[in-house]
């Protein structure tokens, strides 16, 4: 996200104790990434094309915001 490159997110079905499909889809949407659940070459190529068309999101600097909150104490 920092480098503003196209992003493709692939969930590993073997790691179901970490983030589930729903959480992964939510995160992919948040960072404007193409998301793949069914991993195969055709889906990967489609996701790469989709990712190239998406704009990188711009987020506020969280460090600055945190510093402001801390200084308000």
mmCIF file of N, CA and C in Angstrom:
data_model
loop_
_atom_site.group_PDB
_atom_site.id
_atom_site.type_symbol
_atom_site.label_atom_id
_atom_site.label_comp_id
_atom_site.label_asym_id
_atom_site.label_seq_id
_atom_site.Cartn_x
_atom_site.Cartn_y
_atom_site.Cartn_z
ATOM 1 N N UNK A 1 0.816 -1.182 0.000
ATOM 2 C CA UNK A 1 0.000 0.000 0.000
ATOM 3 C C UNK A 1 0.862 1.248 0.000
ATOM 4 N N UNK A 2 1.993 1.163 0.622
ATOM 5 C CA UNK A 2 2.877 2.318 0.689
ATOM 6 C C UNK A 2 3.412 2.663 -0.694
ATOM 7 N N UNK A 3 3.685 1.657 -1.498
ATOM 8 C CA UNK A 3 4.300 1.888 -2.800
ATOM 9 C C UNK A 3 3.290 2.156 -3.907
ATOM 10 N N UNK A 4 2.008 2.108 -3.593
ATOM 11 C CA UNK A 4 0.932 2.385 -4.541
ATOM 12 C C UNK A 4 0.985 1.457 -5.768
ATOM 13 N N UNK A 5 1.323 0.215 -5.535
ATOM 14 C CA UNK A 5 1.344 -0.796 -6.597
ATOM 15 C C UNK A 5 0.013 -1.549 -6.601
ATOM 16 N N UNK A 6 -0.358 -2.147 -7.729
ATOM 17 C CA UNK A 6 -1.571 -2.973 -7.751
ATOM 18 C C UNK A 6 -1.430 -4.136 -6.758
ATOM 19 N N UNK A 7 -2.523 -4.472 -6.098
ATOM 20 C CA UNK A 7 -2.491 -5.504 -5.081
ATOM 21 C C UNK A 7 -3.460 -6.634 -5.421
ATOM 22 N N UNK A 8 -2.970 -7.862 -5.288
ATOM 23 C CA UNK A 8 -3.810 -9.050 -5.418
ATOM 24 C C UNK A 8 -3.686 -9.798 -4.097
ATOM 25 N N UNK A 9 -4.816 -10.087 -3.491
ATOM 26 C CA UNK A 9 -4.815 -10.774 -2.203
ATOM 27 C C UNK A 9 -5.364 -12.183 -2.397
ATOM 28 N N UNK A 10 -4.605 -13.165 -1.936
ATOM 29 C CA UNK A 10 -4.999 -14.568 -2.056
ATOM 30 C C UNK A 10 -5.058 -15.151 -0.654
ATOM 31 N N UNK A 11 -6.202 -15.710 -0.303
ATOM 32 C CA UNK A 11 -6.326 -16.311 1.022
ATOM 33 C C UNK A 11 -5.831 -17.750 0.963
ATOM 34 N N UNK A 12 -5.131 -18.160 1.991
ATOM 35 C CA UNK A 12 -4.640 -19.530 2.070
ATOM 36 C C UNK A 12 -5.678 -20.363 2.822
ATOM 37 N N UNK A 13 -6.355 -21.292 2.156
ATOM 38 C CA UNK A 13 -7.413 -22.066 2.818
ATOM 39 C C UNK A 13 -6.898 -22.940 3.962
ATOM 40 N N UNK A 14 -5.602 -23.191 4.010
ATOM 41 C CA UNK A 14 -5.035 -23.993 5.097
ATOM 42 C C UNK A 14 -4.897 -23.190 6.389
ATOM 43 N N UNK A 15 -4.995 -21.876 6.307
ATOM 44 C CA UNK A 15 -4.821 -21.014 7.481
ATOM 45 C C UNK A 15 -6.160 -20.499 7.990
ATOM 46 N N UNK A 16 -7.136 -21.335 8.100
ATOM 47 C CA UNK A 16 -8.481 -20.896 8.472
ATOM 48 C C UNK A 16 -8.581 -20.432 9.923
ATOM 49 N N UNK A 17 -7.592 -20.707 10.738
ATOM 50 C CA UNK A 17 -7.629 -20.224 12.118
ATOM 51 C C UNK A 17 -7.183 -18.773 12.222
ATOM 52 N N UNK A 18 -6.614 -18.248 11.169
ATOM 53 C CA UNK A 18 -6.217 -16.834 11.188
ATOM 54 C C UNK A 18 -7.414 -16.006 10.730
ATOM 55 N N UNK A 19 -7.326 -15.367 9.627
ATOM 56 C CA UNK A 19 -8.442 -14.559 9.116
ATOM 57 C C UNK A 19 -9.319 -15.426 8.223
ATOM 58 N N UNK A 20 -10.601 -15.312 8.395
ATOM 59 C CA UNK A 20 -11.528 -16.059 7.560
ATOM 60 C C UNK A 20 -11.757 -15.345 6.243
ATOM 61 N N UNK A 21 -12.536 -15.984 5.392
ATOM 62 C CA UNK A 21 -12.812 -15.424 4.066
ATOM 63 C C UNK A 21 -13.486 -14.058 4.180
ATOM 64 N N UNK A 22 -14.429 -13.942 5.088
ATOM 65 C CA UNK A 22 -15.161 -12.676 5.240
ATOM 66 C C UNK A 22 -14.224 -11.533 5.657
ATOM 67 N N UNK A 23 -13.336 -11.810 6.618
ATOM 68 C CA UNK A 23 -12.378 -10.793 7.061
ATOM 69 C C UNK A 23 -11.414 -10.421 5.942
ATOM 70 N N UNK A 24 -10.965 -11.427 5.206
ATOM 71 C CA UNK A 24 -10.030 -11.178 4.110
ATOM 72 C C UNK A 24 -10.685 -10.349 3.009
ATOM 73 N N UNK A 25 -11.938 -10.658 2.683
ATOM 74 C CA UNK A 25 -12.653 -9.877 1.667
ATOM 75 C C UNK A 25 -12.832 -8.433 2.125
ATOM 76 N N UNK A 26 -13.143 -8.246 3.404
ATOM 77 C CA UNK A 26 -13.305 -6.897 3.947
ATOM 78 C C UNK A 26 -11.999 -6.115 3.832
ATOM 79 N N UNK A 27 -10.883 -6.749 4.212
ATOM 80 C CA UNK A 27 -9.589 -6.075 4.138
ATOM 81 C C UNK A 27 -9.217 -5.765 2.693
ATOM 82 N N UNK A 28 -9.452 -6.706 1.786
ATOM 83 C CA UNK A 28 -9.149 -6.482 0.370
ATOM 84 C C UNK A 28 -9.941 -5.298 -0.166
ATOM 85 N N UNK A 29 -11.197 -5.194 0.244
ATOM 86 C CA UNK A 29 -12.022 -4.058 -0.184
ATOM 87 C C UNK A 29 -11.481 -2.752 0.394
ATOM 88 N N UNK A 30 -11.057 -2.800 1.644
ATOM 89 C CA UNK A 30 -10.543 -1.604 2.323
ATOM 90 C C UNK A 30 -9.291 -1.062 1.632
ATOM 91 N N UNK A 31 -8.409 -1.950 1.202
ATOM 92 C CA UNK A 31 -7.161 -1.523 0.565
ATOM 93 C C UNK A 31 -7.254 -1.534 -0.957
ATOM 94 N N UNK A 32 -8.470 -1.771 -1.472
ATOM 95 C CA UNK A 32 -8.731 -1.746 -2.910
ATOM 96 C C UNK A 32 -7.891 -2.780 -3.665
ATOM 97 N N UNK A 33 -7.836 -3.982 -3.110
ATOM 98 C CA UNK A 33 -7.077 -5.069 -3.728
ATOM 99 C C UNK A 33 -8.030 -6.046 -4.413
ATOM 100 N N UNK A 34 -7.547 -6.691 -5.450
ATOM 101 C CA UNK A 34 -8.298 -7.788 -6.059
ATOM 102 C C UNK A 34 -8.176 -8.985 -5.116
ATOM 103 N N UNK A 35 -9.247 -9.737 -4.961
ATOM 104 C CA UNK A 35 -9.272 -10.843 -4.005
ATOM 105 C C UNK A 35 -9.537 -12.155 -4.728
ATOM 106 N N UNK A 36 -8.770 -13.184 -4.376
ATOM 107 C CA UNK A 36 -8.946 -14.513 -4.965
ATOM 108 C C UNK A 36 -9.223 -15.513 -3.848
ATOM 109 N N UNK A 37 -10.289 -16.256 -3.998
ATOM 110 C CA UNK A 37 -10.578 -17.340 -3.060
ATOM 111 C C UNK A 37 -10.221 -18.674 -3.711
ATOM 112 N N UNK A 38 -10.644 -18.866 -4.939
ATOM 113 C CA UNK A 38 -10.381 -20.106 -5.668
ATOM 114 C C UNK A 38 -9.097 -19.910 -6.471
ATOM 115 N N UNK A 39 -8.020 -20.517 -6.001
ATOM 116 C CA UNK A 39 -6.709 -20.267 -6.588
ATOM 117 C C UNK A 39 -6.487 -21.162 -7.808
ATOM 118 N N UNK A 40 -6.380 -20.519 -8.973
ATOM 119 C CA UNK A 40 -5.956 -21.199 -10.197
ATOM 120 C C UNK A 40 -5.401 -20.124 -11.133
ATOM 121 N N UNK A 41 -4.758 -20.536 -12.189
ATOM 122 C CA UNK A 41 -4.078 -19.597 -13.076
ATOM 123 C C UNK A 41 -5.043 -18.597 -13.699
ATOM 124 N N UNK A 42 -6.194 -19.062 -14.135
ATOM 125 C CA UNK A 42 -7.166 -18.179 -14.782
ATOM 126 C C UNK A 42 -7.635 -17.081 -13.820
ATOM 127 N N UNK A 43 -7.963 -17.462 -12.593
ATOM 128 C CA UNK A 43 -8.408 -16.472 -11.609
ATOM 129 C C UNK A 43 -7.293 -15.501 -11.242
ATOM 130 N N UNK A 44 -6.074 -16.008 -11.170
ATOM 131 C CA UNK A 44 -4.942 -15.141 -10.848
ATOM 132 C C UNK A 44 -4.724 -14.100 -11.942
ATOM 133 N N UNK A 45 -4.778 -14.512 -13.193
ATOM 134 C CA UNK A 45 -4.599 -13.570 -14.299
ATOM 135 C C UNK A 45 -5.714 -12.529 -14.330
ATOM 136 N N UNK A 46 -6.951 -12.955 -14.064
ATOM 137 C CA UNK A 46 -8.069 -12.010 -14.004
ATOM 138 C C UNK A 46 -7.872 -11.013 -12.867
ATOM 139 N N UNK A 47 -7.419 -11.510 -11.724
ATOM 140 C CA UNK A 47 -7.209 -10.640 -10.566
ATOM 141 C C UNK A 47 -6.096 -9.630 -10.824
ATOM 142 N N UNK A 48 -5.062 -10.040 -11.531
ATOM 143 C CA UNK A 48 -3.974 -9.114 -11.866
ATOM 144 C C UNK A 48 -4.503 -8.000 -12.762
ATOM 145 N N UNK A 49 -5.288 -8.354 -13.769
ATOM 146 C CA UNK A 49 -5.885 -7.331 -14.639
ATOM 147 C C UNK A 49 -6.802 -6.406 -13.845
ATOM 148 N N UNK A 50 -7.605 -6.981 -12.950
ATOM 149 C CA UNK A 50 -8.511 -6.179 -12.121
ATOM 150 C C UNK A 50 -7.715 -5.233 -11.215
ATOM 151 N N UNK A 51 -6.636 -5.735 -10.623
ATOM 152 C CA UNK A 51 -5.826 -4.925 -9.713
ATOM 153 C C UNK A 51 -5.175 -3.750 -10.437
ATOM 154 N N UNK A 52 -4.780 -3.957 -11.681
ATOM 155 C CA UNK A 52 -4.151 -2.875 -12.444
ATOM 156 C C UNK A 52 -5.114 -1.719 -12.687
ATOM 157 N N UNK A 53 -6.415 -2.000 -12.715
ATOM 158 C CA UNK A 53 -7.419 -0.967 -12.982
ATOM 159 C C UNK A 53 -7.823 -0.196 -11.727
ATOM 160 N N UNK A 54 -7.493 -0.715 -10.560
ATOM 161 C CA UNK A 54 -7.905 -0.081 -9.307
ATOM 162 C C UNK A 54 -6.894 0.971 -8.867
ATOM 163 N N UNK A 55 -7.413 2.025 -8.257
ATOM 164 C CA UNK A 55 -6.539 3.070 -7.723
ATOM 165 C C UNK A 55 -6.117 2.700 -6.308
ATOM 166 N N UNK A 56 -4.905 3.074 -5.969
ATOM 167 C CA UNK A 56 -4.416 2.826 -4.613
ATOM 168 C C UNK A 56 -5.121 3.771 -3.645
ATOM 169 N N UNK A 57 -5.551 3.253 -2.504
ATOM 170 C CA UNK A 57 -6.217 4.121 -1.533
ATOM 171 C C UNK A 57 -5.222 5.060 -0.862
ATOM 172 N N UNK A 58 -5.733 6.166 -0.372
ATOM 173 C CA UNK A 58 -4.900 7.113 0.368
ATOM 174 C C UNK A 58 -5.417 7.130 1.800
ATOM 175 N N UNK A 59 -4.547 6.804 2.727
ATOM 176 C CA UNK A 59 -4.917 6.770 4.135
ATOM 177 C C UNK A 59 -4.227 7.905 4.879
ATOM 178 N N UNK A 60 -4.889 8.377 5.920
ATOM 179 C CA UNK A 60 -4.276 9.388 6.779
ATOM 180 C C UNK A 60 -3.105 8.752 7.521
ATOM 181 N N UNK A 61 -2.155 9.577 7.914
ATOM 182 C CA UNK A 61 -0.988 9.097 8.644
ATOM 183 C C UNK A 61 -1.416 8.724 10.064
ATOM 184 N N UNK A 62 -1.470 7.446 10.349
ATOM 185 C CA UNK A 62 -1.910 6.968 11.655
ATOM 186 C C UNK A 62 -0.971 7.350 12.781
ATOM 187 N N UNK A 63 0.313 7.464 12.494
ATOM 188 C CA UNK A 63 1.291 7.835 13.518
ATOM 189 C C UNK A 63 1.027 9.256 14.001
ATOM 190 N N UNK A 64 0.771 10.159 13.074
ATOM 191 C CA UNK A 64 0.483 11.543 13.459
ATOM 192 C C UNK A 64 -0.790 11.618 14.292
ATOM 193 N N UNK A 65 -1.811 10.888 13.892
ATOM 194 C CA UNK A 65 -3.078 10.888 14.630
ATOM 195 C C UNK A 65 -2.882 10.326 16.034
ATOM 196 N N UNK A 66 -2.136 9.246 16.155
ATOM 197 C CA UNK A 66 -1.861 8.655 17.459
ATOM 198 C C UNK A 66 -1.092 9.630 18.342
ATOM 199 N N UNK A 67 -0.100 10.303 17.772
ATOM 200 C CA UNK A 67 0.675 11.284 18.541
ATOM 201 C C UNK A 67 -0.226 12.408 19.049
ATOM 202 N N UNK A 68 -1.146 12.874 18.226
ATOM 203 C CA UNK A 68 -2.075 13.924 18.653
ATOM 204 C C UNK A 68 -2.939 13.451 19.817
ATOM 205 N N UNK A 69 -3.438 12.229 19.730
ATOM 206 C CA UNK A 69 -4.283 11.686 20.800
ATOM 207 C C UNK A 69 -3.489 11.561 22.096
ATOM 208 N N UNK A 70 -2.259 11.076 22.008
ATOM 209 C CA UNK A 70 -1.412 10.920 23.198
ATOM 210 C C UNK A 70 -1.113 12.275 23.819
ATOM 211 N N UNK A 71 -0.818 13.268 22.993
ATOM 212 C CA UNK A 71 -0.494 14.598 23.515
ATOM 213 C C UNK A 71 -1.693 15.283 24.156
ATOM 214 N N UNK A 72 -2.894 14.870 23.808
ATOM 215 C CA UNK A 72 -4.089 15.459 24.409
ATOM 216 C C UNK A 72 -4.306 14.991 25.844
ATOM 217 N N UNK A 73 -3.643 13.912 26.267
ATOM 218 C CA UNK A 73 -3.820 13.422 27.639
ATOM 219 C C UNK A 73 -3.239 14.363 28.616
#
